[in-house]
Coordinates of C-alpha atoms and ligand atoms in Angstrom, one line a residue:
X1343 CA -7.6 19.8 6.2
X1344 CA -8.0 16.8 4.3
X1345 CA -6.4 13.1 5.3
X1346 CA -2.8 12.1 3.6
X1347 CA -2.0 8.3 3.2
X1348 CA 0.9 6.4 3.9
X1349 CA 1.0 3.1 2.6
X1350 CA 4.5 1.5 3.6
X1351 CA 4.8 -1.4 1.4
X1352 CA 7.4 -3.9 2.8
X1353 CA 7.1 -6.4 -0.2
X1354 CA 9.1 -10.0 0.5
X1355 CA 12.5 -8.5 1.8
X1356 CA 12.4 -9.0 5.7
X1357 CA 13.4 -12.1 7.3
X1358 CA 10.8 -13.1 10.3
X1359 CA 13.5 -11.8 12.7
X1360 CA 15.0 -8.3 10.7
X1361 CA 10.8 -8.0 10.9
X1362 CA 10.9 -8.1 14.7
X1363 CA 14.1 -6.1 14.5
X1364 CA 11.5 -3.3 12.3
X1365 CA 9.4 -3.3 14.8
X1366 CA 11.1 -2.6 17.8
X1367 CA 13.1 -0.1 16.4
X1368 CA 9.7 1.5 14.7
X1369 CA 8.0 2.0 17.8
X1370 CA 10.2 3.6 19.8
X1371 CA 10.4 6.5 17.2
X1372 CA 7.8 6.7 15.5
X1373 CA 5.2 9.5 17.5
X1374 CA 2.7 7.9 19.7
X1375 CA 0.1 10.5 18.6
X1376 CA 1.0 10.3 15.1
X1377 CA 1.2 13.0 12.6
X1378 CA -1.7 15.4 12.6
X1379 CA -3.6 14.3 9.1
X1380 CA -1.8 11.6 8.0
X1381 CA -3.1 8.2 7.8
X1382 CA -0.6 5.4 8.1
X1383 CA -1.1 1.8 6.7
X1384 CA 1.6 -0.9 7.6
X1385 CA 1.9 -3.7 4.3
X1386 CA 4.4 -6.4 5.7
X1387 CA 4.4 -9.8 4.8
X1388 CA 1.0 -11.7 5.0
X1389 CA 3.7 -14.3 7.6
X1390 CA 3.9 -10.8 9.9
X1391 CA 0.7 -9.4 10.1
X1392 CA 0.1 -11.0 13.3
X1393 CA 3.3 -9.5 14.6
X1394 CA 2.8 -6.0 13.4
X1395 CA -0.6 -6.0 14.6
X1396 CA 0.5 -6.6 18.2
X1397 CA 3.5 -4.4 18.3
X1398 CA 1.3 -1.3 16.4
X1399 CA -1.6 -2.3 19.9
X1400 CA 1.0 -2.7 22.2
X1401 CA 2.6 0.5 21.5
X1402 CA -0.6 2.6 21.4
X1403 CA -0.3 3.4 18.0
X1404 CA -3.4 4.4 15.2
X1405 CA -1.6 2.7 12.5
X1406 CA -3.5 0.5 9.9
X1407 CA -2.4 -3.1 8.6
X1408 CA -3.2 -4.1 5.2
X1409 CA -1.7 -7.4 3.2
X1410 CA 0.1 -7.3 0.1
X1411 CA -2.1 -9.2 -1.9
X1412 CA -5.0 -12.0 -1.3
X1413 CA -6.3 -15.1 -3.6
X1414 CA -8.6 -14.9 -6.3
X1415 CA -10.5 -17.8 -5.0
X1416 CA -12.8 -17.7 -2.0
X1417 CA -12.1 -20.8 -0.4
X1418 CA -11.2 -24.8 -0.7
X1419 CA -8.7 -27.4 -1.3
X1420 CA -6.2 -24.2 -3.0
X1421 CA -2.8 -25.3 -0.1
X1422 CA -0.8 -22.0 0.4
X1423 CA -3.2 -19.5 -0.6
X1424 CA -3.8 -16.5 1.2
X1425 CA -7.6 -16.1 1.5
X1426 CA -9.5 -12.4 2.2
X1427 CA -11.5 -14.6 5.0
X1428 CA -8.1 -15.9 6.1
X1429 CA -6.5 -12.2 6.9
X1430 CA -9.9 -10.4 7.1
X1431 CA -9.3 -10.4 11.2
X1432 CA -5.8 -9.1 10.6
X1433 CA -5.8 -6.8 8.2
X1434 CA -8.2 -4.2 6.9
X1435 CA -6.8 -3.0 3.8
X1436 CA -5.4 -4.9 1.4
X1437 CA -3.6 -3.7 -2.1
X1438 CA -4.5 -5.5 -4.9
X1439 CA -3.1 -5.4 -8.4
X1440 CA 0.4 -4.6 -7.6
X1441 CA 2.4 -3.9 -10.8
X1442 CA 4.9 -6.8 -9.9
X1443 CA 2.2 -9.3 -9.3
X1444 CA 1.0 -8.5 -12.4
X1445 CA 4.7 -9.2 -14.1
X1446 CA 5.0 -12.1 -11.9
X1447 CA 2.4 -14.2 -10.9
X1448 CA -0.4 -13.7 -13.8
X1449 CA -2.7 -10.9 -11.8
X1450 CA -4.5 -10.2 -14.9
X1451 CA -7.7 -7.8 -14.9
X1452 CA -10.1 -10.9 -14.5
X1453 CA -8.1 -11.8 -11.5
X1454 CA -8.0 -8.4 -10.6
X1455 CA -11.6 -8.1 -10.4
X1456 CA -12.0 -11.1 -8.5
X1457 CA -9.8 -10.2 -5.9
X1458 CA -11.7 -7.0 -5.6
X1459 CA -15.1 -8.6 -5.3
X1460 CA -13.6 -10.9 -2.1
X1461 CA -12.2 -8.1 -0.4
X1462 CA -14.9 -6.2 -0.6
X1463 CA -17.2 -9.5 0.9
X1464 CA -14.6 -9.7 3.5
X1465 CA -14.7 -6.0 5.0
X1466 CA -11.3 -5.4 3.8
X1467 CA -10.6 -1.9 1.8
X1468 CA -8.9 -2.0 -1.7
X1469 CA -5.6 -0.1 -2.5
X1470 CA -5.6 -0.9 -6.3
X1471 CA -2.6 -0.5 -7.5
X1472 CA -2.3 0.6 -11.8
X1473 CA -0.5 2.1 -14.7
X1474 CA -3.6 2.6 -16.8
X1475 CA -7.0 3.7 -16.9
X1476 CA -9.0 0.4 -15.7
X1477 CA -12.5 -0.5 -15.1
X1478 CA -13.7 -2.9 -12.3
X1479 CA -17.4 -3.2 -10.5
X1480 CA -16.5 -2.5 -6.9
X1481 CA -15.3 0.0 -4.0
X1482 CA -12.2 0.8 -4.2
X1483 CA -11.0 2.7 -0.8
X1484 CA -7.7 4.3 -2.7
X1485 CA -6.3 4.3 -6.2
X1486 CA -2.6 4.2 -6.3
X1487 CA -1.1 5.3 -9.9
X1488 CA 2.3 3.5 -10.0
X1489 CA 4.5 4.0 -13.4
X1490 CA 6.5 0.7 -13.7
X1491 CA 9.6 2.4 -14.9
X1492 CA 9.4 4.1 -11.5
X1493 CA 8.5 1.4 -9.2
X1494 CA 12.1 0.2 -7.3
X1495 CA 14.0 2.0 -9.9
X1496 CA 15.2 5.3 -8.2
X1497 CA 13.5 7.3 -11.3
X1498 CA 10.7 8.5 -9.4
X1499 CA 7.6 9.9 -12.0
X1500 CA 7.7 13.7 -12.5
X1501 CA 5.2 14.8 -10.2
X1502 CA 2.4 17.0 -12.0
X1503 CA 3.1 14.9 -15.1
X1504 CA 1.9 11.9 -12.5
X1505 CA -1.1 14.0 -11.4
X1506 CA -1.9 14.6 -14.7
X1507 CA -1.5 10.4 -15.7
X1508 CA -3.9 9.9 -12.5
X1509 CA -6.7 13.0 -13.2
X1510 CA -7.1 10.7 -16.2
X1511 CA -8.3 7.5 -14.2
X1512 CA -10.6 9.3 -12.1
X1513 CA -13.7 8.9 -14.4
X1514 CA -13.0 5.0 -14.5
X1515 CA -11.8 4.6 -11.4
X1516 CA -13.5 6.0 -8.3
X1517 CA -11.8 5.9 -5.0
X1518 CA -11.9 7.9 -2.1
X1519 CA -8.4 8.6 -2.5
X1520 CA -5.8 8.5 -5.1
X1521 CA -2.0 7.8 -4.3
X1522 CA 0.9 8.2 -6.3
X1523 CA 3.7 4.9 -5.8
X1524 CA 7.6 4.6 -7.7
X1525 CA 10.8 5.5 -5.8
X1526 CA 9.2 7.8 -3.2
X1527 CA 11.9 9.0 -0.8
X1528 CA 11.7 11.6 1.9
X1529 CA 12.9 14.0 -0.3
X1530 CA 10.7 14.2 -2.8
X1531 CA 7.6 12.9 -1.2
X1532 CA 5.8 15.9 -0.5
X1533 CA 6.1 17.3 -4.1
X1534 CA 3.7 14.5 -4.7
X1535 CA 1.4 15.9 -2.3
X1536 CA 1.8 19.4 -3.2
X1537 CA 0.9 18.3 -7.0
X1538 CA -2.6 17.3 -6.0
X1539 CA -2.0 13.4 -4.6
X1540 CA -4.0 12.6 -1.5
X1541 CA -1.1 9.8 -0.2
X1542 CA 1.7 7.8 -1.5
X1543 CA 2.5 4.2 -1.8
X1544 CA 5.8 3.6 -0.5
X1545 CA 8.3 0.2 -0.9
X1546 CA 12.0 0.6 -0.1
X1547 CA 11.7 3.6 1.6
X1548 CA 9.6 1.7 3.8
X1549 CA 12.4 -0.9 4.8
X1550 CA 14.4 1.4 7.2
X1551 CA 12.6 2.3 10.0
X1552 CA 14.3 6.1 10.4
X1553 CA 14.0 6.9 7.1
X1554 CA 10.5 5.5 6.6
X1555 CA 9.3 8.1 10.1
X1556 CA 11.1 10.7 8.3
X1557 CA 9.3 10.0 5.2
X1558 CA 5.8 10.0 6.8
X1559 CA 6.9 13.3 8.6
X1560 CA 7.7 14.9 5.5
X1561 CA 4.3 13.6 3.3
Ligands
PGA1007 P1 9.4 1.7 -4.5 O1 8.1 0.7 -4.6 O2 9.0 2.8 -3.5 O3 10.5 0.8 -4.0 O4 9.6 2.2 -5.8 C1 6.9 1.2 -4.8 C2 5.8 0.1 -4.8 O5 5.8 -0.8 -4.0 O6 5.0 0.2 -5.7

């Protein structure tokens, strides 16, 4: 049986403390041996990777970390950016291209293909994150095919439609898995699955701790 991926995004919505609050909650119910198959990665804020780390350790579980995004630029006098060197200890995966990074802080393909290049000098694996067919030099670990209309806006894509969207990419875009992201819930989750996705990409779902098990349970 092949591997199913997880990625619970948490974007900028928790507090430090509601964070902590996540966390304690999370590991008491979330299985310490997992879900057979499923691979989980954790996205919280780049401000609580460390504390994610050490609460996923501390509770014995095999969950990933990735960050939410990293800088374009390698290194320097840049004050405030988030460097792949700076998280490569903390993270392993990181999701680049993100359709509201695009809308809101200029992640054009140039960028995009920066970002992609670092990661990949730093060890860490790329979620890319797109609407369209793209092409970028570079491994990509997962492709995650995210409609904008669906992303946060309860309209979820019509599954085998979205399969069909993402069989188009695959000649572009290589990955070693591809994903499907917009208004995944625990209801509909594993129609994704069923229509041929290896994984989802999951944000406000992800913000509840009870829901987001569920959700996993159900992929
Ligand atoms: P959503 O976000 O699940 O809230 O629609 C998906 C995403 O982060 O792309």
């Amino acid at each position: 049986m092949s591997i199913e991926i997880v990625v619970g995004n948490f974007k900028a919505e928790l507090s430090y403390s509601q964070m902590q609050d996540w966390l304690t909650q999370f590991v008491k119910i979330f299985p310490q041996e997992g879900y057979p198959n499923k691979k989980l990665i954790l996205c919280p804020s780049a401000a609580h990777l460390q504390i994610t780390k050490d609460a996923v350790a501390k509770a014995h579980l095999s969950i990933s970390i990735g960050v939410q995004n990293i800088s374009h630029v390698e290194k320097g006098t840049y004050t405030g950016e988030i460097t792949a060197a700076a998280v490569a200890g903390l993270a392993e995966y990181v999701v680049i291209g993100h359709s509201e990074r695009r809308r809101n802080f200029q992640d054009r393909a140039d960028r995009i293909q920066e970002k992609i290049h670092l990661a990949n000098t730093y060890g860490l694996s790329v979620i890319l994150c797109t609407e369209e067919a793209e092409r970028y030099q570079g491994i990509l670990f997962a492709v995650a095919y995210e409609p904008s209309s669906a992303i946060g806006s309860g309209k979820p894509g019509e599954p085998k439609d979205s399969m069909l969207e993402m069989e188009k990419f695959k000649t572009s875009l290589h990955a070693n898995y591809y994903l499907y992201g917009g208004s995944v819930t625990e209801e509909n989750v594993h129609s994704y699955i069923l229509s041929g996705f290896d994984g989802i990409l999951v944000g406000k779902k992800t913000l509840d701790p009870v829901h987001f098990t569920e959700l996993v349970k159900n992929a």
